[in-house]
mmCIF file of C-alpha atoms in Angstrom:
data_model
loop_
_atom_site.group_PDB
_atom_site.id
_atom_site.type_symbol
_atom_site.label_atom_id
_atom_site.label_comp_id
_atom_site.label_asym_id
_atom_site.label_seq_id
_atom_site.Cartn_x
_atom_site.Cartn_y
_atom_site.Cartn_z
ATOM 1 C CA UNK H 179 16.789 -1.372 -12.461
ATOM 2 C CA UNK H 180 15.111 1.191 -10.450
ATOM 3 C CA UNK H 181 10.863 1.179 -10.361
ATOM 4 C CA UNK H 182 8.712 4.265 -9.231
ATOM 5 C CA UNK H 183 5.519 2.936 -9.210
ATOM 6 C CA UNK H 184 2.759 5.953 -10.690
ATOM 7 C CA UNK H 185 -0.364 7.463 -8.741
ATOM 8 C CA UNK H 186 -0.924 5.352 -5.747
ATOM 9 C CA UNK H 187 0.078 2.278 -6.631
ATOM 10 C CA UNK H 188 2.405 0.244 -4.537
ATOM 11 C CA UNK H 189 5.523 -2.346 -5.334
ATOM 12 C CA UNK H 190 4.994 -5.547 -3.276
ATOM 13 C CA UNK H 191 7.530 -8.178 -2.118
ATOM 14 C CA UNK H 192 6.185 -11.352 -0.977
ATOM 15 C CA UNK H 193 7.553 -12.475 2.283
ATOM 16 C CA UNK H 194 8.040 -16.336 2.234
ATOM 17 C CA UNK H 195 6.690 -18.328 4.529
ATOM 18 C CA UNK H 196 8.009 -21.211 6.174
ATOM 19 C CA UNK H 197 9.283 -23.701 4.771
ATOM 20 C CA UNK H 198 7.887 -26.657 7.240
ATOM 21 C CA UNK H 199 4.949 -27.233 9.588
ATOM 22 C CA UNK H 200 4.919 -26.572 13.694
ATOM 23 C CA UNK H 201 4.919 -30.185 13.367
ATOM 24 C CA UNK H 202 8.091 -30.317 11.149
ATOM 25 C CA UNK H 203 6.293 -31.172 7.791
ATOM 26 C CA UNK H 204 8.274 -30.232 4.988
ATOM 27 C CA UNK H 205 5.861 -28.452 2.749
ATOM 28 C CA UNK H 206 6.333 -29.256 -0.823
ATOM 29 C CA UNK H 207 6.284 -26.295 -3.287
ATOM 30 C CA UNK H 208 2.970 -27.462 -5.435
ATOM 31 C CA UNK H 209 0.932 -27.029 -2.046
ATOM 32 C CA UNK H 210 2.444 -23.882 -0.930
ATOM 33 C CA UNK H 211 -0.100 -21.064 -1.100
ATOM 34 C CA UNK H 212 1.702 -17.538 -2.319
ATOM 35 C CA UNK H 213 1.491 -15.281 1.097
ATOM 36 C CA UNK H 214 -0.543 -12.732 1.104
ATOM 37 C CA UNK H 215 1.852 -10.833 3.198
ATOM 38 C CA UNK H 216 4.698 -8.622 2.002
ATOM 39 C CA UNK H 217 7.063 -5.581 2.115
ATOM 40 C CA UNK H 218 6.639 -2.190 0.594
ATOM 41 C CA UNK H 219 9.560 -1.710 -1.924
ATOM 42 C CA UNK H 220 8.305 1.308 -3.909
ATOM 43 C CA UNK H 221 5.109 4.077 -3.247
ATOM 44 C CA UNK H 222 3.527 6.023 -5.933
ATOM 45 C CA UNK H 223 3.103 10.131 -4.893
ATOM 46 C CA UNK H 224 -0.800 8.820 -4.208
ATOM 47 C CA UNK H 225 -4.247 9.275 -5.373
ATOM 48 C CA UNK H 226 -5.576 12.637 -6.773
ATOM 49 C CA UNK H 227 -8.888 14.089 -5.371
ATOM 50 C CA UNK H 228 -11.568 15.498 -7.920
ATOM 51 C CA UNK H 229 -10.457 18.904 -6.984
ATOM 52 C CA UNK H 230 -6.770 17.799 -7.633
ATOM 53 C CA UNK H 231 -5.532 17.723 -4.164
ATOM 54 C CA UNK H 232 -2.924 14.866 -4.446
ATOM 55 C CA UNK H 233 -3.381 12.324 -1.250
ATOM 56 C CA UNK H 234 -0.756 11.138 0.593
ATOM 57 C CA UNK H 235 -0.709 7.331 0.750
ATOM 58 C CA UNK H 236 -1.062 5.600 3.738
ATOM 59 C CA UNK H 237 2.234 2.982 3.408
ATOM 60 C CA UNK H 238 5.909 3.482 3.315
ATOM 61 C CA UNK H 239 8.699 1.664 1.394
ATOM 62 C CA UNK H 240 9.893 -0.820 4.582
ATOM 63 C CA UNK H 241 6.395 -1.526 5.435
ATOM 64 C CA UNK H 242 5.205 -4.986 6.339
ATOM 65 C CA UNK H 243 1.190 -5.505 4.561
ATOM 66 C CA UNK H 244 -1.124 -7.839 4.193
ATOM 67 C CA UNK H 245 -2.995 -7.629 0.906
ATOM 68 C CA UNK H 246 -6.224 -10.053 -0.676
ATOM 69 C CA UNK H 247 -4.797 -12.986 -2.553
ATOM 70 C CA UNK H 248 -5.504 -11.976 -5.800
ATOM 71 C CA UNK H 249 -4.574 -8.343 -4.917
ATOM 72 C CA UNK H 250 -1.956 -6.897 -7.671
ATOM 73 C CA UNK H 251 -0.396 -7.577 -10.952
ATOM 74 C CA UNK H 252 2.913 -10.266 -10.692
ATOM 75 C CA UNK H 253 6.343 -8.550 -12.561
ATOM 76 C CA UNK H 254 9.548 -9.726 -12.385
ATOM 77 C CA UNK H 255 12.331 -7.150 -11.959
ATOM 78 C CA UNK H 256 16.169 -8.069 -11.631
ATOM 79 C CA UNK H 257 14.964 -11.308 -11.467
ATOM 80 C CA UNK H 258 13.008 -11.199 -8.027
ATOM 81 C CA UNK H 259 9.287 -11.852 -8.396
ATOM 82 C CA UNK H 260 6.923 -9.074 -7.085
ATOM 83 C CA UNK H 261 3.761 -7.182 -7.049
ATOM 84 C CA UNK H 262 2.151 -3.950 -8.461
ATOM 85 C CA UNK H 263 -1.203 -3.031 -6.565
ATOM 86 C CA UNK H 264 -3.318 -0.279 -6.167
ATOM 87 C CA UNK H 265 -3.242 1.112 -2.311
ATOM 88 C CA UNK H 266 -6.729 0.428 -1.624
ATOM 89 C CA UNK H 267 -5.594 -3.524 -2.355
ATOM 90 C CA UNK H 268 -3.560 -3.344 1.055
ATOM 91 C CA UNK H 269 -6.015 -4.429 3.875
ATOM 92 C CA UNK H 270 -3.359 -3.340 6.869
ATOM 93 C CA UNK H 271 0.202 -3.039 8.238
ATOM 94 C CA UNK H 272 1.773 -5.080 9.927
ATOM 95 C CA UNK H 273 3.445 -3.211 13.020
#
């Protein structure tokens, strides 16, 4: 199913994180922590300016972000879990 996400919102995949410790503690999945790291999938056209003057947004689909931990609204599409947030919910990229 294809997604174009509207305005400047932008669809999220969660990177996973590791699966053990440095130490080589397995990590059970009830005290995993969803990362708060991802990859840009889809980018809205952007934000509009009072005037009308549409705003380029500042990510790229292939992007690697970081984003708050409550950032976004969870979806499910083809079966893979992801995120829809606003731009301004991305605190940087990941270069």
């Amino acid at each position: 199913m294809a997604f174009k996400p509207l305005h400047d919102r932008v669809l999220v995949k969660r990177v996973q994180s590791e699966e053990k410790t440095k130490g080589g503690l397995i990590i059970p999945d009830t005290a995993k922590e969803k990362p708060a790291e991802g990859e840009v999938v889809a980018v809205g056209a952007g934000a509009r300016k009072d005037s009308g003057e549409l705003i380029a947004p500042a990510v790229a689909v292939g992007d690697r972000i970081l984003f708050g931990k409550w950032s976004g609204t969870e979806v499910t599409l083809d079966g893979v879990e992801m995120l829809i947030m606003k731009e301004s919910d991305i605190m940087g990229i990941i270069s």
